[in-house]
Coordinates of C-alpha atoms in Angstrom, one line a residue:
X1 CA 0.0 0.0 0.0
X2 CA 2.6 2.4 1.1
X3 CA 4.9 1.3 -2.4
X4 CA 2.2 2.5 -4.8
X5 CA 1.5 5.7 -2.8
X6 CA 5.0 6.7 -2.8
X7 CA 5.1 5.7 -6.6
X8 CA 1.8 7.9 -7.2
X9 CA 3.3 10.7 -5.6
X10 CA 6.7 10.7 -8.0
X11 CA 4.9 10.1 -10.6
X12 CA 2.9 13.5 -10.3
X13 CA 6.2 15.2 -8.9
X14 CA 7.7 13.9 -12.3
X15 CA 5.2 14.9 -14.3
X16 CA 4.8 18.4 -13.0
X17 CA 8.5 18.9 -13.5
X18 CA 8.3 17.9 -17.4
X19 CA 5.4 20.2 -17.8
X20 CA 7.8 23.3 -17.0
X21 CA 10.9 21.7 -19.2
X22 CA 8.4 21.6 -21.7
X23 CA 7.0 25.3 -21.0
X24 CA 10.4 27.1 -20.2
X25 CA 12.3 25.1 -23.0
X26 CA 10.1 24.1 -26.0
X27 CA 7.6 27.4 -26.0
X28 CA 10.4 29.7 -26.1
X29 CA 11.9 28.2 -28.9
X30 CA 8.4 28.8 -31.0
X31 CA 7.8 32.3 -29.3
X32 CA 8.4 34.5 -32.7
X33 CA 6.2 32.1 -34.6
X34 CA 2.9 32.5 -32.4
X35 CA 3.2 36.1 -32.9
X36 CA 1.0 35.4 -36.1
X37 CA -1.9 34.2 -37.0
X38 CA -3.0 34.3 -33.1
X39 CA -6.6 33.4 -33.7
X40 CA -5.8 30.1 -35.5
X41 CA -2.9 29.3 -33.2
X42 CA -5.9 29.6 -30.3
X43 CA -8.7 27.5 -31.9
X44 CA -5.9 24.9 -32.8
X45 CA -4.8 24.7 -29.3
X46 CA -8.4 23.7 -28.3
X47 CA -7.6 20.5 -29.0
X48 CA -5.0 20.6 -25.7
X49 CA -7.8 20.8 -23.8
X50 CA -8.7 16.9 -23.1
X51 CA -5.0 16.9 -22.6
X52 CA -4.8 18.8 -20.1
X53 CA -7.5 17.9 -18.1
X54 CA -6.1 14.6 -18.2
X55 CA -2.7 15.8 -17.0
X56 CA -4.1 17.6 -14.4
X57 CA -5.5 14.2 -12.8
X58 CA -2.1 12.6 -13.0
X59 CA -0.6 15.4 -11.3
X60 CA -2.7 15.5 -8.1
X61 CA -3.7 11.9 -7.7
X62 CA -0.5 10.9 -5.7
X63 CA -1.9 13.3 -3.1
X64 CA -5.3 11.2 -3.0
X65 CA -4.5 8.9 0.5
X66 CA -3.4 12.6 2.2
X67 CA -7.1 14.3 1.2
X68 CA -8.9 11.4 2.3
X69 CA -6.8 10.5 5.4
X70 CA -7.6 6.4 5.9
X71 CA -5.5 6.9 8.9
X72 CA -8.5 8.1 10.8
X73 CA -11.2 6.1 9.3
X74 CA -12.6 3.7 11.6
X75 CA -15.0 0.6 11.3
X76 CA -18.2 1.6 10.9
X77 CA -21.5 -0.4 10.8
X78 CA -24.7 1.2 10.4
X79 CA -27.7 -0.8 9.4
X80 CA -27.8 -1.1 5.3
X81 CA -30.0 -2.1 3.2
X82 CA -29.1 -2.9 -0.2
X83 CA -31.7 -2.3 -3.0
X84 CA -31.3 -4.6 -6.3
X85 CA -33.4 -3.4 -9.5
X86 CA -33.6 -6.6 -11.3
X87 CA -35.2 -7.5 -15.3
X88 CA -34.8 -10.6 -16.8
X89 CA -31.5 -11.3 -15.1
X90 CA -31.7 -14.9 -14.7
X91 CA -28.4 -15.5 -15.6
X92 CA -26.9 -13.6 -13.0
X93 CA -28.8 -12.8 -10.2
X94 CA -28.6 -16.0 -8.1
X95 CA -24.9 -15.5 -7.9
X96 CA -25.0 -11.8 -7.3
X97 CA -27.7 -12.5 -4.1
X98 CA -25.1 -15.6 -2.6
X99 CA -22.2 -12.9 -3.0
X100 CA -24.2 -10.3 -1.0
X101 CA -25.0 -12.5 1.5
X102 CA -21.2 -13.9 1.3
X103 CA -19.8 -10.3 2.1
X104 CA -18.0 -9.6 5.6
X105 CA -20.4 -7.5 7.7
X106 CA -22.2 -8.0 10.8
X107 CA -26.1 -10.6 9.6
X108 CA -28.0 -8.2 11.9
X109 CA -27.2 -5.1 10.3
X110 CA -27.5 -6.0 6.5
X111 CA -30.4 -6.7 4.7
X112 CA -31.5 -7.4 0.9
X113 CA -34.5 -5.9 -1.6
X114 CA -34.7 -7.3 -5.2
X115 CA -37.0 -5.3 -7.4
X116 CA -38.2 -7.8 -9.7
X117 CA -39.6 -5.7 -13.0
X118 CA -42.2 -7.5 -14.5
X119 CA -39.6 -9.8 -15.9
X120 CA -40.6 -12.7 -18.0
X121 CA -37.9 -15.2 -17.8
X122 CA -36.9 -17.0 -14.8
X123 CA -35.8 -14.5 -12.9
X124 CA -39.1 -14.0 -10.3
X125 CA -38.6 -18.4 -10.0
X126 CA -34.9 -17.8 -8.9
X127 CA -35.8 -15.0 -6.5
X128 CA -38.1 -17.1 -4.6
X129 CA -35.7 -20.0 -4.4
X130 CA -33.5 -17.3 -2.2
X131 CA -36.0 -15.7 -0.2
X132 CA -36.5 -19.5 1.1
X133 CA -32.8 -19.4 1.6
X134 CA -32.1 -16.6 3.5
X135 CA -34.8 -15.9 4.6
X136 CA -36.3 -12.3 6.1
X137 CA -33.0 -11.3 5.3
X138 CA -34.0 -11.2 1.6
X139 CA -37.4 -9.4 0.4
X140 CA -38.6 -10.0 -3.0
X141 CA -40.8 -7.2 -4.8
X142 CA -42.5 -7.6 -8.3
X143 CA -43.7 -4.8 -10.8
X144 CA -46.8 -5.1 -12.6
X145 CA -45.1 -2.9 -15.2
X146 CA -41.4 -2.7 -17.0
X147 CA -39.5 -1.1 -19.7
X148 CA -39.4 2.2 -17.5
X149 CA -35.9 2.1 -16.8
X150 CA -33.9 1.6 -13.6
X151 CA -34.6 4.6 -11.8
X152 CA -38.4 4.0 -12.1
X153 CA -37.6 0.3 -10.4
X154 CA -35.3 1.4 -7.5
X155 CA -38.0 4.4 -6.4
X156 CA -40.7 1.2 -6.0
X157 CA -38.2 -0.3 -3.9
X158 CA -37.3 2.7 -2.1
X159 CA -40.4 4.1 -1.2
X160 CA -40.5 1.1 0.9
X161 CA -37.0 1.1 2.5
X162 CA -37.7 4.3 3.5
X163 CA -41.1 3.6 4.9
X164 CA -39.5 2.5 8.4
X165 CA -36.5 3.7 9.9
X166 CA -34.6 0.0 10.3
X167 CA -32.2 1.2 7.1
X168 CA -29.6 3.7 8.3
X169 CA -27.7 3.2 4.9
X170 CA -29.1 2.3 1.2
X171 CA -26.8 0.7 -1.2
X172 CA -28.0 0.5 -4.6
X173 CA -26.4 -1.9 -6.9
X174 CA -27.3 -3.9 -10.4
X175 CA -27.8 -7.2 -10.6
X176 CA -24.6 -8.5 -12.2
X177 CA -22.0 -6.9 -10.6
X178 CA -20.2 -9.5 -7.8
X179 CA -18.9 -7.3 -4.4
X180 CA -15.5 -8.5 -2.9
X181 CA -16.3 -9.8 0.9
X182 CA -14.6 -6.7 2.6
X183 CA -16.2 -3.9 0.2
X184 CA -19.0 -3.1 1.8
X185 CA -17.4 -2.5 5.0
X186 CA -14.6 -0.5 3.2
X187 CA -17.8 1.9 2.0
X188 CA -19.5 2.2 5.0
X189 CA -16.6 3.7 7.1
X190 CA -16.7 6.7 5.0
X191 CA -20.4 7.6 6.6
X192 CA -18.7 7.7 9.9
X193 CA -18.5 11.1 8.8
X194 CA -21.9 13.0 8.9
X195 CA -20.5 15.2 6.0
X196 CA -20.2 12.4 3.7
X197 CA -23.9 11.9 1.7
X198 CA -22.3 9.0 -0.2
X199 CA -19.6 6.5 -1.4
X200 CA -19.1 4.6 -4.9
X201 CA -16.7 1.7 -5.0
X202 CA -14.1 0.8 -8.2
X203 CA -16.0 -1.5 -10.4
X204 CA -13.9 -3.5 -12.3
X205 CA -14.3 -5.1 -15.8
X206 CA -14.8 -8.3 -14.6
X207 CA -15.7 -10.7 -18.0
X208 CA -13.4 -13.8 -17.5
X209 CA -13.5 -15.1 -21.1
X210 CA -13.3 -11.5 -22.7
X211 CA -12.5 -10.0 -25.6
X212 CA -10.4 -7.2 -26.9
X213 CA -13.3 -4.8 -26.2
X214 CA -13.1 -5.8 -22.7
X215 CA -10.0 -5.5 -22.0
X216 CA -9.8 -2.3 -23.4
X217 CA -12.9 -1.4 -21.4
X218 CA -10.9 -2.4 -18.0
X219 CA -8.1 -0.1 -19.1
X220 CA -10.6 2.8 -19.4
X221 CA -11.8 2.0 -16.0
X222 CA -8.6 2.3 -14.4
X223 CA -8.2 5.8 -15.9
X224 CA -11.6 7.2 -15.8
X225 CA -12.3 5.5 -11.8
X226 CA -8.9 4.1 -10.0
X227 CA -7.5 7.5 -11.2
X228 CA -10.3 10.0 -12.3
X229 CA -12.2 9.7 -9.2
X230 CA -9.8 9.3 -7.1
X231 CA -8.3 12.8 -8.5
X232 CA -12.0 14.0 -8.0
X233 CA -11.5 13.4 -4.4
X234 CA -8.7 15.4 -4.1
X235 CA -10.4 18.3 -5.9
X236 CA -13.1 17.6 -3.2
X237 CA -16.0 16.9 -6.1
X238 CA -17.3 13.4 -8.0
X239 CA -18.9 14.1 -10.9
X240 CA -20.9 10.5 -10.9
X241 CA -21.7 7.5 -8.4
X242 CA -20.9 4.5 -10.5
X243 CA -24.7 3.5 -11.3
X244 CA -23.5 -0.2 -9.8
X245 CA -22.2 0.3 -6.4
X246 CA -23.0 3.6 -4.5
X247 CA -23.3 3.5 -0.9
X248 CA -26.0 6.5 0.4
X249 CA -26.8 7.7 4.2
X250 CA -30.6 7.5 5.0
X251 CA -30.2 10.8 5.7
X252 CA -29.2 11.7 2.1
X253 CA -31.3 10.1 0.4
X254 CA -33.9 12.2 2.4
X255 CA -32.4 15.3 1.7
X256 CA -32.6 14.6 -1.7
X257 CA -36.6 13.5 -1.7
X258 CA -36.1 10.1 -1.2
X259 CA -36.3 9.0 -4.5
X260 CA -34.0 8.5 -7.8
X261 CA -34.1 11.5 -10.9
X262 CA -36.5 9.9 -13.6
X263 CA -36.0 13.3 -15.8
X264 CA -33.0 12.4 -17.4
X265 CA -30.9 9.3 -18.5
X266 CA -28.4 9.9 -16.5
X267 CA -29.9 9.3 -12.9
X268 CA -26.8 8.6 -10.9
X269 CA -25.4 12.0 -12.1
X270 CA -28.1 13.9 -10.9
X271 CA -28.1 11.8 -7.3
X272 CA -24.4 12.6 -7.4
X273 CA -25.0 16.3 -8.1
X274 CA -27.6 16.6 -5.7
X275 CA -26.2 15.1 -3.2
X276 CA -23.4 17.8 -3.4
X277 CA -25.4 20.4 -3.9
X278 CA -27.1 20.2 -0.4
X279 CA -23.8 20.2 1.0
X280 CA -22.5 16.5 1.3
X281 CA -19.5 15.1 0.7
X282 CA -19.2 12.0 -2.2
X283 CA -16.4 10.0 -1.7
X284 CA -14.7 7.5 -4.4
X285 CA -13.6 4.2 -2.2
X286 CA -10.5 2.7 -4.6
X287 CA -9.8 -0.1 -2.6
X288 CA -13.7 -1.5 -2.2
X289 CA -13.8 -3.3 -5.7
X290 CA -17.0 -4.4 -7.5
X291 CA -16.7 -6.6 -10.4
X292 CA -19.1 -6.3 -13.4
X293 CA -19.5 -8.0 -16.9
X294 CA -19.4 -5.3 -19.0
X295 CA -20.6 -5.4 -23.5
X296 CA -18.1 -7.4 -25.1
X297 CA -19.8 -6.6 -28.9
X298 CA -19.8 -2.8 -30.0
X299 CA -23.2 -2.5 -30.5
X300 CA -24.0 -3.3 -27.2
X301 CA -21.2 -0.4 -25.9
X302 CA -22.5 1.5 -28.6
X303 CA -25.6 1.6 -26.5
X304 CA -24.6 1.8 -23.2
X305 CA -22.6 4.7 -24.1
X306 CA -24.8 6.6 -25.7
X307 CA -27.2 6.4 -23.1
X308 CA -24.3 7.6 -20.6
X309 CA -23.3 10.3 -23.2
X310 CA -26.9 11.3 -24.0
X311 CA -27.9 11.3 -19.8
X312 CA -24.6 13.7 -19.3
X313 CA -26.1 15.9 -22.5
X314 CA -28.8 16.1 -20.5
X315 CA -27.6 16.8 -16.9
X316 CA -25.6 19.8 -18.4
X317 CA -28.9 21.5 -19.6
X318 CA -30.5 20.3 -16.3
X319 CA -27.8 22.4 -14.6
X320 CA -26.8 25.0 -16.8
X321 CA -27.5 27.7 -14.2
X322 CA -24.4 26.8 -11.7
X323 CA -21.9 26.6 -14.7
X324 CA -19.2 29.0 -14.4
X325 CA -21.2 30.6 -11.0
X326 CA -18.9 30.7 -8.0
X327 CA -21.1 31.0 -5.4
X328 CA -20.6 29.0 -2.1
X329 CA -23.6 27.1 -2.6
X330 CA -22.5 25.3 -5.5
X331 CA -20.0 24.2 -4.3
X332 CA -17.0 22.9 -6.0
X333 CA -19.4 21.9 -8.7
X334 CA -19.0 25.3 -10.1
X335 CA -15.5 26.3 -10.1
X336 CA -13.0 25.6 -13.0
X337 CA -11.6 22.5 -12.1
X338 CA -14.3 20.5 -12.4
X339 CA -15.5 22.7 -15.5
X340 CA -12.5 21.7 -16.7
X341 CA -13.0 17.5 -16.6
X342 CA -16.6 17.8 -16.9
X343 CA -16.9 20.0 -20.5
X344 CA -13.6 18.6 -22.2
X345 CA -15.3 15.4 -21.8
X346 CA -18.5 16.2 -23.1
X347 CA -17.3 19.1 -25.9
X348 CA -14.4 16.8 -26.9
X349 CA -15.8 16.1 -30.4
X350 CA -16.0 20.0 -31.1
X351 CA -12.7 20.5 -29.4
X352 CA -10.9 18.1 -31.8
X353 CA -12.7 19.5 -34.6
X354 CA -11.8 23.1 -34.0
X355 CA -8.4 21.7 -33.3
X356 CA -7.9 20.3 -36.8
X357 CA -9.7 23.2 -39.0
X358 CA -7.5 26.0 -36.5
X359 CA -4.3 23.1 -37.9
X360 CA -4.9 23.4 -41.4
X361 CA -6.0 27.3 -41.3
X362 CA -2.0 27.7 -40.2
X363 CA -0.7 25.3 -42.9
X364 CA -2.1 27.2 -45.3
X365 CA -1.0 30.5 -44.1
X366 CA 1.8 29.0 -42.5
X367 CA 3.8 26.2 -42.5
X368 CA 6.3 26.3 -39.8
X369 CA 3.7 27.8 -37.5
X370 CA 1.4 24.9 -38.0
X371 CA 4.4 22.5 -37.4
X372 CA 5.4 24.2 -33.9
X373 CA 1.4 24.0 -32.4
X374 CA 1.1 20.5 -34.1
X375 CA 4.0 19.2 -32.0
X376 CA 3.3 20.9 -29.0
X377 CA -0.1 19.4 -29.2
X378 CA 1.1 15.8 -30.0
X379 CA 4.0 16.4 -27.1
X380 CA 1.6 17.2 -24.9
X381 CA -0.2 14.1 -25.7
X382 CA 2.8 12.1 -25.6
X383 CA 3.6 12.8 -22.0
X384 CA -0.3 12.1 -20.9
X385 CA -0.2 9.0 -22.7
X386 CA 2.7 7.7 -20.9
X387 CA 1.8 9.3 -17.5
X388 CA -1.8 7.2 -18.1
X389 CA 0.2 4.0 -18.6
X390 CA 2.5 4.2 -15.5
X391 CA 0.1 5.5 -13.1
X392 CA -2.2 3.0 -14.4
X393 CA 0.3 0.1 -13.7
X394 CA 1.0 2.0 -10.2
X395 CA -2.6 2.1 -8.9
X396 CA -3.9 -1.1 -10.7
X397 CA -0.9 -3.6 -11.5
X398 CA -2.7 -6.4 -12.0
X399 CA -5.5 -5.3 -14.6
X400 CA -2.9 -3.5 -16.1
X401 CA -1.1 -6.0 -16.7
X402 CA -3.8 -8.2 -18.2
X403 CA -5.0 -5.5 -20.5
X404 CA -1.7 -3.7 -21.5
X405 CA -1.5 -4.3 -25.3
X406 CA -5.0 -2.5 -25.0
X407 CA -3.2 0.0 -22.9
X408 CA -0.5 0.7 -25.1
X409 CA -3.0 0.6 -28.2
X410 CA -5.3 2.7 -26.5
X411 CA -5.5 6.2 -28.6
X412 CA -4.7 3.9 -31.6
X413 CA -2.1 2.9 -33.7
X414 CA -1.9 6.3 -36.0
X415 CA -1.8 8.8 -32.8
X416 CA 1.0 6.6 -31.5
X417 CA 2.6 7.2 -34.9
X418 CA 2.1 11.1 -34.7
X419 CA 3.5 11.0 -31.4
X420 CA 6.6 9.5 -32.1
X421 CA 7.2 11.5 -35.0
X422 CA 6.5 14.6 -33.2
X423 CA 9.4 13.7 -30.8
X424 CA 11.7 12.5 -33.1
X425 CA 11.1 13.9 -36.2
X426 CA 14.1 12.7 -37.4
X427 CA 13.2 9.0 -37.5
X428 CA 10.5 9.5 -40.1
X429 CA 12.2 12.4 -42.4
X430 CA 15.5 11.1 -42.4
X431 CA 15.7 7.4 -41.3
X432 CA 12.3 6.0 -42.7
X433 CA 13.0 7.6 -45.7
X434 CA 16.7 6.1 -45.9
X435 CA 15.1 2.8 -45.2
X436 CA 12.3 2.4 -47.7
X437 CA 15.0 3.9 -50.4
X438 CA 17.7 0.7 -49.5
X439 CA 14.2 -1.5 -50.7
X440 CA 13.8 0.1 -53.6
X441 CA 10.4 2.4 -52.7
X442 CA 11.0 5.6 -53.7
X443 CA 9.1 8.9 -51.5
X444 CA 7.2 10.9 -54.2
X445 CA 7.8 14.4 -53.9
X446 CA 4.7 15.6 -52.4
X447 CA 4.6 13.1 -49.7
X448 CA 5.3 15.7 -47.2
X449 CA 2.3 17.8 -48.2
X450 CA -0.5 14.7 -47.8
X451 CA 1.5 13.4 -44.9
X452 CA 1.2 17.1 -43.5
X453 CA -2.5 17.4 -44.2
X454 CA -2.7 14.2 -42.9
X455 CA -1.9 14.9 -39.7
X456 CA -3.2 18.0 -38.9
X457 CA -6.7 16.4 -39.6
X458 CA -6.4 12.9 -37.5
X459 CA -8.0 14.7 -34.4
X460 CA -11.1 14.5 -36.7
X461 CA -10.8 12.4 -38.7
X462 CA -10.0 9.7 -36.7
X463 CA -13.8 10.1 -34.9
X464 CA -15.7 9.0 -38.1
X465 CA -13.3 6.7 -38.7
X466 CA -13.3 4.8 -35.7
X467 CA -17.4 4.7 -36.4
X468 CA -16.4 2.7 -38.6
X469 CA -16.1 -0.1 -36.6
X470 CA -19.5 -0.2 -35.4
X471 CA -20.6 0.0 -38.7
X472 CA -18.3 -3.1 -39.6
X473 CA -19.1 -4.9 -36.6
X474 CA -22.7 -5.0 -38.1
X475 CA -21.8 -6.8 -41.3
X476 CA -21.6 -10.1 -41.3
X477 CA -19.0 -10.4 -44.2
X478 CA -17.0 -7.7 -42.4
X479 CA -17.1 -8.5 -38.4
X480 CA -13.3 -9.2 -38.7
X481 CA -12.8 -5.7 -39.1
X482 CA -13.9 -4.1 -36.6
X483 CA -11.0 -4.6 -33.7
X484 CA -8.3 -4.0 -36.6
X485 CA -10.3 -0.6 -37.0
X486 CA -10.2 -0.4 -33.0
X487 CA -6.3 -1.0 -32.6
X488 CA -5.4 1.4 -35.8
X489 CA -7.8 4.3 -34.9
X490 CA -8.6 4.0 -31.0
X491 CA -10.7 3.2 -28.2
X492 CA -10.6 7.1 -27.2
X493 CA -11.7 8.1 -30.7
X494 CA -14.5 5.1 -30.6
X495 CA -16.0 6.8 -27.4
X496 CA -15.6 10.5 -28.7
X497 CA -17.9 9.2 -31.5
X498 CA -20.5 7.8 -29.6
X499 CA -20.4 11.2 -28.2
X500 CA -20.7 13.2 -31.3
X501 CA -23.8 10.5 -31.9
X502 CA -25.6 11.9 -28.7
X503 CA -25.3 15.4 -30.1
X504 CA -27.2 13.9 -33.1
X505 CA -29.7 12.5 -31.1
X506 CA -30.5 15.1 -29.0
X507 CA -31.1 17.4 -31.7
X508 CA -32.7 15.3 -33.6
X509 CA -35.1 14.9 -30.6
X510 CA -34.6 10.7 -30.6
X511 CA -36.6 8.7 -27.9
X512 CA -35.2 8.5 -24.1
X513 CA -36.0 5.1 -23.3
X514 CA -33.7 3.4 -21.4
X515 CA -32.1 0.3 -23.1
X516 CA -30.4 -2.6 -21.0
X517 CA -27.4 -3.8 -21.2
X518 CA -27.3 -7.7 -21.7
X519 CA -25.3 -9.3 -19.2
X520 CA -24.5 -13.3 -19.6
X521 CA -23.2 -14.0 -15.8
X522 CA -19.6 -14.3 -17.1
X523 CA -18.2 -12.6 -14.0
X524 CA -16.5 -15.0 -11.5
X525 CA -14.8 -14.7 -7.9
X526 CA -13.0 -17.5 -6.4
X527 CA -13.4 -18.1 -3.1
X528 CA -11.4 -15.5 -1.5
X529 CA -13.2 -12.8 -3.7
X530 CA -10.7 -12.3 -6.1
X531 CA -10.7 -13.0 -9.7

């Protein structure tokens, strides 16, 4: 524990120390050339946004154990009830109700509520088998009606947690995702404080015969949970309770009218954002770890994420008044770090675009101007890509580990290949071209020029282009294609279309149902917990 704190820490020490090599020693060297075209120069550097929001995370999450001081954490048991919204999950949730009830905490104090949504498989069969099991430890509730969405299904169940005062704590859960014994009790010490409103745990990808898509799926989780939120911590601001494990005080959930958001598709968002809002603490708990089976086909990411994007689309409208506001009573919710993660997230297609079109402005008008941004830019990237990789590795060895050709592939074969040649332009001007000249292929003339152009589009092209795995993916003759696609143009890029696609369908006005995820029960813990 102490080892990969102390590597944390250097790692953001490091990282802030290149930062100004690369500010006192590489800007200067450009500072004539940004004297023109400023305007250009400024929408291209647009694109650095995502960059440096990401570098910004790296750089504070080796203080994360000092914000939230473990040292003084104590056990804590209050009496929880955990609430399980459940349609057709036969496949899974037998094993996720024998894991709850496996879990290290005290019999008397824990209790379990499946909300059984009009399913019509076998699902209400298999929750009577376990309410015969367990007991009055385990209620079962049934829906006369479905297809509402989860937040619809957890407000039947909570209007009757709520309806006595046994629950002092509501954990709210899916119906696939497998706790490790100890994580409950690693949430609950958190609401030992009375400023803390909630806790999320780290789900994991958890699919033991996956794919490529899950593996690159675990290495986003690493970077967007085991490091993003635990960087949101030190910033003192979550920006969502993972939908799968979040751990709530009875008394928050009051405060925030005892019920789940049905307005948007992004309910644990607006829970999160409430909950902060009225002046409690969320907390990210890294070392409670939830396992869940997560899509291992495209189109079924394709849809999970664009209900994510599409529910984030919405939040932002929702709570357009507190943007940019620095009033007290918004909070950190409000104030320009947070800005920062949340809209270079959501305005990352638009960035990249304006990134390109500001790139090829400057070629035309100038060449060596477009150059100098386009390899600051890449630099820039460079550093967050390897600062991703070794922090991931620090905070998450063994995932890391499992997924790391997916790690190293993540922003795609051709960024990797703009990277390099930004910093080392020599290997591709002079080397490559010495090479493919010893075997005969000769460099035509204006291979600079469409190798120029080339790159100053990729930050847009590459979005419809890595569309085009989903649109492979659904061709039968051409399925093959799709992870080549994947590993050439990116997983980043693959998301970054999805959310260009929930700009479309907004605008466009597209239905709000909520679609679920198809889950197999392909997660498995051995005995101990671990996979």
């Amino acid at each position: 524990m102490v080892r990969w704190r102390i590597r944390l820490l250097l790692f953001s020490v490091a990282e802030i120390l290149i930062a100004q090599a690369i500010v006192l020693v590489v800007l200067p060297s450009y500072a004539r050339v940004f004297s023109f075209e400023v305007v250009c120069v400024a929408v291209a550097f647009l694109g650095a946004l995502p960059v440096a929001a990401s570098l910004m995370q790296y750089a504070i999450v080796g203080f994360h154990a000092w914000r939230i001081k473990y040292r003084n954490l104590k056990p804590y048991y209050p009496r929880v009830t955990v609430i399980v919204p459940a349609w057709n999950e036969e496949t899974v949730i037998g094993n996720t109700i024998d894991h709850l009830f496996a879990m290290e905490y005290p019999e008397d104090r824990f209790r379990v509520v499946v909300v059984d949504d009009a399913s019509i498989d076998k699902t209400p069969d298999i929750l009577r088998e376990k309410v015969q099991q367990y007991g009055d430890r385990l209620t079962g509730m049934r829906r006369t009606e479905c297809g509402n969405g989860k937040a619809h299904t957890l407000n039947f169940g909570l209007k009757r947690i709520l309806s006595d005062d046994w629950a002092e704590a509501v954990l709210v859960m899916d119906a696939d995702v497998l706790f490790e014994p100890d994580a409950l009790r690693k949430m609950t010490r958190h609401l030992s404080d009375p400023h803390v409103g909630a806790v999320t745990a780290y789900i994991k990808e958890g699919t033991h015969d996956g794919n490529y898509l899950t593996r690159f799926i675990a290495f986003e989780y690493i970077t967007a949970q085991a490091i993003g939120r635990r960087a949101q911590n030190v910033l003192g601001v979550l920006a969502c309770l993972a939908g799968g494990a979040q751990l709530h005080s009875r008394e928050n959930l009051e405060a925030i009218g005892g019920r789940i958001d049905t307005s948007s598709l992004a309910e644990d968002t607006v829970t999160t954002f409430r909950t902060q809002l009225g002046g409690r603490r969320v907390e990210f708990e890294g070392n409670a770890i939830v396992w869940a089976e997560e899509p291992s086909n495209i189109d079924g990411l394709w849809k999970q994420r664009m209900r994510w994007a599409r529910g984030n689309l919405q939040v932002s409208f929702q709570y357009v008044s507190i943007w940019g506001k620095q009033r007290s009573a918004f909070g950190n919710l409000a104030r320009a770090p947070f800005l920062l993660l949340w809209f270079t997230v959501l305005l990352m297609p638009l960035t990249m675009l304006a990134s390109s079109v500001g790139l090829l402005s400057l070629y035309a008008l100038h060449a060596a101007t477009a150059w100098a941004v386009l390899r600051i830019l890449w630099l820039w990237a460079a550093i967050a890509y390897v600062f991703s990789i070794g922090i991931g590795l620090a905070i998450d060895w063994r995932t890391a580990r499992a997924c790391w050709r997916e790690a190293i592939m993540f922003p795609g074969a051709v960024a990797l290949l703009i990277m390099l040649y930004s910093v080392h332009p020599a290997l591709f001007e002079v080397d490559m071209v010495r090479w493919l000249g010893h075997i005969g292929v000769a460099v035509m003339p204006r291979a600079g020029t469409v190798l120029a152009v080339f790159m100053y589009s990729w930050l847009i092209l590459c979005v419809p282009l890595a569309y085009l795995a989903k649109v492979a993916s659904e061709s039968e003759g051409f399925k093959w294609l799709a992870p080549i696609i994947m590993y050439l143009v990116g997983y980043g890029p693959f998301l970054c279309a999805v959310t260009s696609g929930s700009y479309v369908n907004e605008l466009l006005n597209a239905g709000t149902h909520w679609e679920k995820t198809t889950k197999n029960g392909r997660v498995m813990l051995s005995a101990g917990g671990q996979r």
